[in-house]
Coordinates of C-alpha atoms in Angstrom, one line a residue:
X1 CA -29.2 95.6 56.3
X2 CA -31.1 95.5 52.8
X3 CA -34.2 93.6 52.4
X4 CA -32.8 90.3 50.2
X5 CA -36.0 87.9 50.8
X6 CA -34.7 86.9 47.5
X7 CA -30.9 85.5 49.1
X8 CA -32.9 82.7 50.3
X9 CA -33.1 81.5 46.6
X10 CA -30.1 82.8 45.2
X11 CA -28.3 82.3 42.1
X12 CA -25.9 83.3 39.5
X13 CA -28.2 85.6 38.0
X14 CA -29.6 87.4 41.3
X15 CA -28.9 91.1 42.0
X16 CA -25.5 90.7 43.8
X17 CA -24.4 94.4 43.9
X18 CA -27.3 94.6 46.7
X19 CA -25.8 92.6 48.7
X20 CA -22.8 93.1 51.5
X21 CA -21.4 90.0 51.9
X22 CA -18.6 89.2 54.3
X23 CA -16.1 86.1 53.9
X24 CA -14.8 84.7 57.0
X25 CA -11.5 82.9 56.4
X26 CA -9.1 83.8 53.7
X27 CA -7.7 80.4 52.5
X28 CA -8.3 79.1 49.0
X29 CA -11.7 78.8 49.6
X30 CA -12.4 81.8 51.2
X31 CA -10.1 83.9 48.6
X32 CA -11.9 81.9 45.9
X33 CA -15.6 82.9 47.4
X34 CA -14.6 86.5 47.8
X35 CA -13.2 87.1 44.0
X36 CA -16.6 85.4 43.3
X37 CA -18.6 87.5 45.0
X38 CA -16.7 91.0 43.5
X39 CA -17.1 89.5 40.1
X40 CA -20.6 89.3 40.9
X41 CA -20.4 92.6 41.7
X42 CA -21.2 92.4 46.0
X43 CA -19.5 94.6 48.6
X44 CA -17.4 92.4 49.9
X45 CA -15.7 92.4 53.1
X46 CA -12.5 89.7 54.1
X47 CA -12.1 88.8 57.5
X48 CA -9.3 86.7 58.8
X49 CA -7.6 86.4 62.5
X50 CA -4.1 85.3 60.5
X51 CA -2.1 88.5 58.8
X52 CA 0.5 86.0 57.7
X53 CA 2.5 86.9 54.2
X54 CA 0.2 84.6 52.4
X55 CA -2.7 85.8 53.9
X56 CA -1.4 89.6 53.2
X57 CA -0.7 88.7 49.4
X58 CA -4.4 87.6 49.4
X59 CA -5.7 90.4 50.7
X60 CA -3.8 92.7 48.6
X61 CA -5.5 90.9 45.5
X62 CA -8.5 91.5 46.9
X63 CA -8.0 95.0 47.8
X64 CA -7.0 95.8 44.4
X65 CA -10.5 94.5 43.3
X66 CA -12.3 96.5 45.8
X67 CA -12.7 94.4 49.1
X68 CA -12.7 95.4 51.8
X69 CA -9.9 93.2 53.9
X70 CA -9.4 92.8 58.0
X71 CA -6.4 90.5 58.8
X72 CA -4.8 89.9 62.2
X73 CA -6.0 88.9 66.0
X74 CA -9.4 90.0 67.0
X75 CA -10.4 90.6 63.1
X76 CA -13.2 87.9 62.6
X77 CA -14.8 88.1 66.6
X78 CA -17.1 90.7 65.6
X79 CA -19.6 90.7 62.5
X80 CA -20.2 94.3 60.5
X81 CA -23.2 95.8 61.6
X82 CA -24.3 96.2 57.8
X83 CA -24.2 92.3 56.4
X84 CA -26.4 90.8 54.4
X85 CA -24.5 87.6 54.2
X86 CA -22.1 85.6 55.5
X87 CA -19.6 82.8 54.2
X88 CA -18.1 81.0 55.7
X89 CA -14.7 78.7 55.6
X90 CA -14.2 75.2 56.2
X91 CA -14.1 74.7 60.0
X92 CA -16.0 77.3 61.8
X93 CA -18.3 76.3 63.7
X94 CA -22.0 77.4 64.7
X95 CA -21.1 78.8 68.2
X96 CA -17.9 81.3 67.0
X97 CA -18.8 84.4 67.8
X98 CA -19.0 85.3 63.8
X99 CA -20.9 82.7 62.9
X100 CA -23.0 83.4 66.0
X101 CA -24.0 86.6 65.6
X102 CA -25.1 86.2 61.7
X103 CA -27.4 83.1 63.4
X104 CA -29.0 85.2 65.8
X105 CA -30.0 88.3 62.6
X106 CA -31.5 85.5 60.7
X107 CA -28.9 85.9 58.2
X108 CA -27.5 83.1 55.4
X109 CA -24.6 81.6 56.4
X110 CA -23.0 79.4 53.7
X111 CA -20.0 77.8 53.2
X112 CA -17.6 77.8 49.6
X113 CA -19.9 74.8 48.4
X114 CA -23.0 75.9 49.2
X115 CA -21.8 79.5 47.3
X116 CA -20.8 77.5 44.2
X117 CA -23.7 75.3 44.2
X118 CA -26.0 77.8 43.8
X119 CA -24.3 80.4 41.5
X120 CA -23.9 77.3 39.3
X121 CA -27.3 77.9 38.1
X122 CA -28.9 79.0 35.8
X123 CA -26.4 78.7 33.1
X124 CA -23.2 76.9 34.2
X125 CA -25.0 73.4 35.9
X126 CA -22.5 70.5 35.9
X127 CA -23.2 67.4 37.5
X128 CA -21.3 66.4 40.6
X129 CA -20.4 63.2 41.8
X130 CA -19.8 63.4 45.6
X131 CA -17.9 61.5 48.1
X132 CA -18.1 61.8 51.7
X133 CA -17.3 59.5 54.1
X134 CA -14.3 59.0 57.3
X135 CA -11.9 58.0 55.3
X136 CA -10.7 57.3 51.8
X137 CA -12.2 60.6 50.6
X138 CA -9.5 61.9 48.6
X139 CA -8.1 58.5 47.4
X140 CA -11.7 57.9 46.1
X141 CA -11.6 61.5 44.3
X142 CA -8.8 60.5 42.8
X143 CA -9.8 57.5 41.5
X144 CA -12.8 58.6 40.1
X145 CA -11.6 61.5 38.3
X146 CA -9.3 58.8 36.4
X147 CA -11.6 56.9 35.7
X148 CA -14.3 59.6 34.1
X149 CA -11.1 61.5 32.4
X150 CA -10.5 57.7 30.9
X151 CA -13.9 57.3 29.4
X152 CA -12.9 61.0 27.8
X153 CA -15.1 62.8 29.9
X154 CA -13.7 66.5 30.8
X155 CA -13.6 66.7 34.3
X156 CA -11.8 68.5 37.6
X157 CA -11.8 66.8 40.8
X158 CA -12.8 69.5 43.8
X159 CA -14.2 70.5 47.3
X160 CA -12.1 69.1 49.9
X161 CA -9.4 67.8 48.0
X162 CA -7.9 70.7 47.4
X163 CA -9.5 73.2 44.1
X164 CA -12.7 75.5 45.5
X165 CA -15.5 74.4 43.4
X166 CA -15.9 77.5 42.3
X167 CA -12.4 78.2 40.9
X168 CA -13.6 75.1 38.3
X169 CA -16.8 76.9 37.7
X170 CA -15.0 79.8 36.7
X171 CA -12.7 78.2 34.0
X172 CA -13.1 79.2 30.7
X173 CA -14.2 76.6 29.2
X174 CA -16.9 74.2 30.4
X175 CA -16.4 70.8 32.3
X176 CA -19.2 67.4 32.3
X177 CA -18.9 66.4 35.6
X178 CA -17.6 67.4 38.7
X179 CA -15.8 64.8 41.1
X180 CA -16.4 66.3 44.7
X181 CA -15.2 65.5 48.0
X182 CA -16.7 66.5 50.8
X183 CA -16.0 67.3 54.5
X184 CA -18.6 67.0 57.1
X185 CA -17.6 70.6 57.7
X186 CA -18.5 71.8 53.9
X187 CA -21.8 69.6 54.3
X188 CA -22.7 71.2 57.2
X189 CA -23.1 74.8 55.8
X190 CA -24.5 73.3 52.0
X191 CA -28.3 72.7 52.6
X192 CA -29.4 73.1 49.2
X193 CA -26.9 70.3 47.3
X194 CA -29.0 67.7 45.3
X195 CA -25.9 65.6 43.7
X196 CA -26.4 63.1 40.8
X197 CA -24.8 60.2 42.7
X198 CA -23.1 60.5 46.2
X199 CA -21.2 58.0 48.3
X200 CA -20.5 58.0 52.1
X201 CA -17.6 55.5 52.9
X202 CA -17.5 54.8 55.8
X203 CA -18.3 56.6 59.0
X204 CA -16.3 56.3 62.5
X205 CA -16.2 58.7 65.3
X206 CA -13.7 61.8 63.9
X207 CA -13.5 65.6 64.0
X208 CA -16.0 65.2 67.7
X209 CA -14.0 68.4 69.2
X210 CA -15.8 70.4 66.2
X211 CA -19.3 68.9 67.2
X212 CA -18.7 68.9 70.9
X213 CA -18.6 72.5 71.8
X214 CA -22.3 73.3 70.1
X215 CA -24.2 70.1 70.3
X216 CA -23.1 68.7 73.5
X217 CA -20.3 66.2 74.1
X218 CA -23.1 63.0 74.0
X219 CA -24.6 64.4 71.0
X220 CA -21.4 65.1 68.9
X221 CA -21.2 61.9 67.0
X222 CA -24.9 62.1 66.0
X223 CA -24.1 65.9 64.7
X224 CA -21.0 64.7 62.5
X225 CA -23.3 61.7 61.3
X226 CA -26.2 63.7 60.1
X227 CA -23.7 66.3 58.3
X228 CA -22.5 63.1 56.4
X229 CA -26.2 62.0 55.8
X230 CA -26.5 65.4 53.8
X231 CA -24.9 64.1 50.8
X232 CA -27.7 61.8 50.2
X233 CA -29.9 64.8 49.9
X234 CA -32.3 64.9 46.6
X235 CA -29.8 62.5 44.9
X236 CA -30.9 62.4 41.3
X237 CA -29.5 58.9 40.1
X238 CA -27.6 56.4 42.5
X239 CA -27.1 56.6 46.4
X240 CA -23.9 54.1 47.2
X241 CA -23.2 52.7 50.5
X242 CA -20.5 50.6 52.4
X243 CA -22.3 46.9 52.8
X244 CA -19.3 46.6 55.6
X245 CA -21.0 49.3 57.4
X246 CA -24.8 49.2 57.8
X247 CA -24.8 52.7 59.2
X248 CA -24.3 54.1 55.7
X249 CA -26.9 51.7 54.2
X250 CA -29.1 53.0 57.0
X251 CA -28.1 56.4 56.1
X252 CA -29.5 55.9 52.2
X253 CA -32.6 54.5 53.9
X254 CA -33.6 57.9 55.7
X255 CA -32.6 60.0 52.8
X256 CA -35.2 61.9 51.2
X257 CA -34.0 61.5 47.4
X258 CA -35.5 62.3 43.9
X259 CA -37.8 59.2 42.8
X260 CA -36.2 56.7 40.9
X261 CA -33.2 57.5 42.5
X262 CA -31.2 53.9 43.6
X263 CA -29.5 52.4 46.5
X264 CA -26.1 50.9 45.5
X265 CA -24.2 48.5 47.6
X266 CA -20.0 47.9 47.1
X267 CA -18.5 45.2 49.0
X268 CA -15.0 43.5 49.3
X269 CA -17.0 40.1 49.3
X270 CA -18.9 38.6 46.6
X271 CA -21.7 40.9 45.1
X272 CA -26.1 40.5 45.5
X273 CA -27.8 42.5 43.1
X274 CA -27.5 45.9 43.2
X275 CA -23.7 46.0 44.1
X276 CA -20.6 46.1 43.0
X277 CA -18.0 43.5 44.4
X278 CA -15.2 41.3 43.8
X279 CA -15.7 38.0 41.9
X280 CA -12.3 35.8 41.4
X281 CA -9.6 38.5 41.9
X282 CA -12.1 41.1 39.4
X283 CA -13.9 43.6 39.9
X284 CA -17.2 43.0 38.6
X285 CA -20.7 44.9 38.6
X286 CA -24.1 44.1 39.4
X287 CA -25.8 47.3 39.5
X288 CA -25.4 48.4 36.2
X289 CA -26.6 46.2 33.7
X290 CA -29.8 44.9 32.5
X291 CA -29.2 41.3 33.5
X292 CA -28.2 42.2 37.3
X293 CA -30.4 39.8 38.4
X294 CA -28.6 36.5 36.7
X295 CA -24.9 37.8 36.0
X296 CA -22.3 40.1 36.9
X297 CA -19.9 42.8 34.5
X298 CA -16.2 42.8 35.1
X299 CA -14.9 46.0 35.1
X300 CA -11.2 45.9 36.1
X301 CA -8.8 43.4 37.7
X302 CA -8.0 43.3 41.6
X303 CA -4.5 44.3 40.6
X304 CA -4.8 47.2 38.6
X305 CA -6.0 48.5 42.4
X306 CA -2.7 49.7 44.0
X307 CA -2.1 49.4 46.7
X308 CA -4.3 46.1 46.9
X309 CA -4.8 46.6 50.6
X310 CA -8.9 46.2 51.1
X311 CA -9.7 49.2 52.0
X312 CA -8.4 50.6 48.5
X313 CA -10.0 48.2 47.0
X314 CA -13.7 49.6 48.7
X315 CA -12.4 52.7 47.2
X316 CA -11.9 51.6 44.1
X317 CA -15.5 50.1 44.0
X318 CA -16.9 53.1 45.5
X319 CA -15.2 55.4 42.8
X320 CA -16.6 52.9 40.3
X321 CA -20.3 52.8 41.0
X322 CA -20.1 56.7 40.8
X323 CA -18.8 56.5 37.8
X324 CA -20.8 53.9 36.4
X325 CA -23.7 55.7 37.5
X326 CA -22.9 58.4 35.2
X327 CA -22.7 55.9 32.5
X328 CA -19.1 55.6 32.1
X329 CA -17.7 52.4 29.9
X330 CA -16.6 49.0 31.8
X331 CA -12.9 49.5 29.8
X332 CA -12.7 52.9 31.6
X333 CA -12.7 51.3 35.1
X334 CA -10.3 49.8 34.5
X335 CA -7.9 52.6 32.4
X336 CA -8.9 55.0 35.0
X337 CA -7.2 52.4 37.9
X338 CA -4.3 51.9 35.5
X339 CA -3.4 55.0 34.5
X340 CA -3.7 56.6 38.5
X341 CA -0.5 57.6 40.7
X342 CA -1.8 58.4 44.1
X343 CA -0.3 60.8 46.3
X344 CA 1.8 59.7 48.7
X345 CA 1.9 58.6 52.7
X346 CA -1.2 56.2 51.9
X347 CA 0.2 53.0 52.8
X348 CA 3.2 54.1 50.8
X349 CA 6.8 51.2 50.9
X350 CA 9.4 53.7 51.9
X351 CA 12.1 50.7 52.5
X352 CA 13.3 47.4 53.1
X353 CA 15.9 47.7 55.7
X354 CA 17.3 44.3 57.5
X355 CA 14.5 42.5 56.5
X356 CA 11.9 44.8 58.2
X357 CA 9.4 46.6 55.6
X358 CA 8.9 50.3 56.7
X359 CA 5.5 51.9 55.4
X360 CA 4.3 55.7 55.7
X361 CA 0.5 55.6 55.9
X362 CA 1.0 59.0 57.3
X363 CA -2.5 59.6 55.8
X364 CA -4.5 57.8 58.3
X365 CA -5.3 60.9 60.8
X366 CA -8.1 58.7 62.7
X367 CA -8.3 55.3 64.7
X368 CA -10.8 54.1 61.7
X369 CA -7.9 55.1 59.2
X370 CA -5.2 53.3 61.0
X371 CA -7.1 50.2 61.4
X372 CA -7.8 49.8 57.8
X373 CA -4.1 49.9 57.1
X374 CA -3.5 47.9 59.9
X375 CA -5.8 45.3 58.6
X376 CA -3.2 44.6 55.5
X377 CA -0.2 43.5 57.8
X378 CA 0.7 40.5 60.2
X379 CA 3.3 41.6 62.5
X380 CA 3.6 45.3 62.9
X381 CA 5.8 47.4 64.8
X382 CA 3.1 50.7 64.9
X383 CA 4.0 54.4 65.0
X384 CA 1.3 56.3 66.4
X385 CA 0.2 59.7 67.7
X386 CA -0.8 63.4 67.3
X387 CA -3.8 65.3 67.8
X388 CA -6.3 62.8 68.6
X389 CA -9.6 64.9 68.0
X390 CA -11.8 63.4 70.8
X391 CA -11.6 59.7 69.3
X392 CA -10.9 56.8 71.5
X393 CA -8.3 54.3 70.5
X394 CA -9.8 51.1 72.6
X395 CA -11.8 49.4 69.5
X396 CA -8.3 49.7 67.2
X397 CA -5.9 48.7 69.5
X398 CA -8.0 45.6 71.3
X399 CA -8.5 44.3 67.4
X400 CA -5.3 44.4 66.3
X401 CA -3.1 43.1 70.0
X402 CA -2.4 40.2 68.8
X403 CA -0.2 41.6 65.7
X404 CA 1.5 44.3 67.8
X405 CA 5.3 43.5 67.8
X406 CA 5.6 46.9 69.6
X407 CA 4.7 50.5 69.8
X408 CA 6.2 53.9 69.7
X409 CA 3.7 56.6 70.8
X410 CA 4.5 60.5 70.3
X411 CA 2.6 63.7 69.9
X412 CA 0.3 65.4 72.0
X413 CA -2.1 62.6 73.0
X414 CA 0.6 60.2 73.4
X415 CA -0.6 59.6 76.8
X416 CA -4.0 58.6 76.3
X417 CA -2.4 56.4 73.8
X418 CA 0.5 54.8 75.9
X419 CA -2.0 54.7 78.9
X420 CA -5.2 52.4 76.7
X421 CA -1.9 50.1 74.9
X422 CA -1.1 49.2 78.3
X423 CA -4.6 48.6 79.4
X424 CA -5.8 46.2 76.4
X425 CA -2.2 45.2 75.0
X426 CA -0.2 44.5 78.6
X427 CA 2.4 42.6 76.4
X428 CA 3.2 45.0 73.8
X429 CA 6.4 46.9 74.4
X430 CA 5.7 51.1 74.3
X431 CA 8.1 53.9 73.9
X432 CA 6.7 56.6 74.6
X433 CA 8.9 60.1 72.6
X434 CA 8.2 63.0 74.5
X435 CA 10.1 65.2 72.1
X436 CA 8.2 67.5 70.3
X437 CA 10.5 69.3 67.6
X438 CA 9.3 67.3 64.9
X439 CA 11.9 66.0 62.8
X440 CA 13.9 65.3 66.1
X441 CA 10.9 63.3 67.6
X442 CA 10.1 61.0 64.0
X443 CA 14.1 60.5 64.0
X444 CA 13.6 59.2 67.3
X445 CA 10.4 57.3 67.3
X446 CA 12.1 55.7 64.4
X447 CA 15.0 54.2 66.1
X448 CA 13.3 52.9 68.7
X449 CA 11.1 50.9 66.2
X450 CA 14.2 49.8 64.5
X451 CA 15.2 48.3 68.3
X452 CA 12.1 46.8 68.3
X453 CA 11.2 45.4 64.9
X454 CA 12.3 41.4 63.8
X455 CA 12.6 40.0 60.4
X456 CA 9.7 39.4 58.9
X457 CA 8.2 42.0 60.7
X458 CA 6.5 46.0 59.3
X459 CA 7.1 49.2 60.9
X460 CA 3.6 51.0 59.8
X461 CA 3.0 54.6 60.5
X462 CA -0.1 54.8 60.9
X463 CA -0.8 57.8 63.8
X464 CA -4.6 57.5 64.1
X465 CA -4.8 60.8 64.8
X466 CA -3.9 64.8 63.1
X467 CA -0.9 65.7 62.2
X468 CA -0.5 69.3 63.3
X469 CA 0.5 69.8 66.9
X470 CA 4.1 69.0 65.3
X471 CA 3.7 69.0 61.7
X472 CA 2.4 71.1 58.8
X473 CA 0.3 68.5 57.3
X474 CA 0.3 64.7 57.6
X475 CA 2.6 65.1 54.1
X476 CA 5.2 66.7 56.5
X477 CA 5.2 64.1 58.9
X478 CA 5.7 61.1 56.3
X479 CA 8.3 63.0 54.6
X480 CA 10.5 63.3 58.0
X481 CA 9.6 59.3 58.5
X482 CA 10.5 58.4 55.2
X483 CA 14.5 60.6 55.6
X484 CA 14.6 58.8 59.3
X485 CA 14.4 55.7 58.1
X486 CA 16.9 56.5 54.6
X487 CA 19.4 57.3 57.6
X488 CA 19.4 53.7 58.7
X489 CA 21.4 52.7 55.6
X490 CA 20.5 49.4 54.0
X491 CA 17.9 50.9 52.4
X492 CA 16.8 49.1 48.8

């Protein structure tokens, strides 16, 4: 191993072809770190434990550029004796042996973001507007990126949503801002981000199996909180927080942030100074104008948010004091809302069959996710189940008893589910689907909801929990609920 005292402080400009650098993970991010790194001229070295064809296509590419490429079981357990550096994935975790043994050399270990943060500089710096937070991430993204593209700003929305950072650094022409989601995983291995403005959501238990196994079980809620807390780090401009949720106000409160730099409230309610809220159906800011103190700015009206359920419309908000922190026009609010098609399974009206109003909210993959869209209906026949991640469904379902026509629980913590409905909701029907071929078990789950559900009433999926101990993705699973409940007929 070379001496690089100088990786510490690294950059665009640094003396890469020093460096052996090897990439664990050989995803988008990790292919887009890798090419990176060779363009940069490093030694490069791929390691992945999956030799699938995509992740053999990948390597090819990057064999043909000069990297070195390990696919297949047992390929990532060990670290080359000869690395300088180490990247790393979304996902692994500080006790893999990988990551480890880079910890105990005293080498770097970075993630994608933390890689395109810093070779960003020092002649391709773009803002970034980041958003972190339980839920709503992407949906926020989204919105945001609307809403700056509206105001005729060039921009790419990046980082958890989908594009590696650094594929957008790369383009060939030059963007103005950056609209960034974040993981807690990505924020864990980015020390040195200092974002113009950054938002955290919300923040509920989620992802506690990753924390668990390194920090302790008690302790792995504090870890994925302070990996959140991150994003505040040496924010330039405006910090935004949740008034719903004190914990991200508290959160702004700790963070140590460049002088001058704000604390930003949104709020479904009524707005104080210093927030943005909702004001006779509009949205309306009091953050960013002169005369906060006396009156309020309407940026957009309640229904150009869609789906007006009120957890959207905190997104919207959220999306909007980002923007408007960057100094983007009222007008384009309000464009930016109009002009955006979300992806779908995020509270999503598949049908209307019989008087019963089916709705794919496939999207919410925690308890805090599920409860928001639970929040929007009265009478709700709920779907649930999958890969609960650690979380505990007591606080959801003891809120929301009272509305629960009847449940259908499948997946593999179905139990834990089945077992804590019949604890704090004795009266609510369960049917519990212990098939687990996928499309068979969703086929299933739904007819027994259709046996269950009244006029009047909604059939919400809404699992609370991951999707892929029987699906690809969550997109998988509300495409299979949405051609289960076509096959009931009546559909208009």
């Amino acid at each position: 191993m070379a001496d690089l005292d100088w990786l510490t402080n690294a950059d665009r400009r640094s003396p890469w072809p020093q460096v052996k650098a090897v990439v664990a993970g050989i995803g988008s991010a990790g292919f887009a770190a890798a090419d990176a790194l060779l363009e940069l001229g490093a030694q490069v070295t791929v390691l992945d434990d999956s030799d699938s064809d995509a992740n053999a296509d990948r390597g090819g590419l990057l064999e043909s550029l000069d990297a070195t490429v390990r696919l297949g079981e047992g390929a990532s357990t060990s670290l080359p004796a000869d690395a300088d550096l180490l990247i790393v994935s979304p996902g692994w975790r500080p006790d893999q042996p990988l990551v480890a043994q880079a910890l105990a050399k005293r080498l770097e270990v970075w993630g994608d973001v933390e890689l395109a943060w810093r070779l960003m500089f020092p002649d391709r710096v773009v803002p970034w507007l980041g958003i972190t937070g339980t839920n709503g991430k992407t949906t926020t993204t989204q919105m945001l990126e609307s809403m700056l593209r509206a105001d005729g700003l060039t921009v790419s929305a990046v980082g958890n949503i989908g594009r590696p950072i650094i594929e957008a650094l790369n383009d060939e022409f030059a963007y103005d801002v950056l609209a960034v989601e974040l993981s807690s995983f990505q924020l864990h291995w980015a020390p040195s981000l200092r974002l113009h403005s950054a938002v955290v959501l919300n923040l509920h238990p989620d992802h506690l199996e990753w924390y668990g196994p390194w920090t302790g079980e008690d302790l792995a809620m504090q870890g994925y909180q302070d990996d959140k807390a991150r994003i505040y780090h040496q924010v330039s401009q405006a910090c935004i927080y949740n008034v719903a949720e004190p914990l991200t106000e508290e959160m702004v409160a700790q963070a140590d942030v460049v002088e001058g730099a704000r604390a930003i409230g949104f709020t479904y309610g009524i707005p104080a100074v210093s927030m943005l809220g909702v004001v006779d159906d509009v949205l309306a800011d009091r953050a960013f104008i002169p005369q906060r103190h006396s009156s309020a700015l309407p940026l957009a009206q309640l229904s150009d948010v869609q789906p007006q359920a009120p957890h959207n419309v905190e997104n919207a908000l959220a999306a909007a004091g980002l923007g408007r922190s960057f100094g983007i026009r009222p007008a384009a609010v309000a464009k930016g809302l109009r002009d955006l098609h979300l992806g779908g399974h995020r509270i999503a009206t598949v049908a209307e069959v019989g008087g019963v109003r089916w709705i794919d909210d496939s999207k919410a993959t925690n308890p805090h996710a599920a409860n928001s869209s639970m929040r929007a209906f009265d009478s709700i026949v709920w779907i649930a189940g999958g890969q609960a991640k650690g979380t505990s469904f007591d606080d959801l379902i003891a809120a929301h008893a009272g509305k629960l026509r009847g449940a259908i629980v499948l997946g593999a913590d179905r139990v834990m589910i089945a077992e804590t409905l019949r604890h704090l909701a004795p009266e609510v029907p369960v049917v519990v689907v212990d098939t687990t071929e996928p499309r068979a078990a969703m086929t299933e789950a739904v007819a027994a909801a259709a046996g269950l559900a009244a006029v009047g009433d909604t059939v919400l999926l809404a699992p609370g929990c991951a999707s892929r101990d029987m699906w690809t993705g969550y997109d998988a699973r509300g495409d299979d609920f949405a051609a289960a409940v076509q096959a009931l007929g009546g559909v208009r």
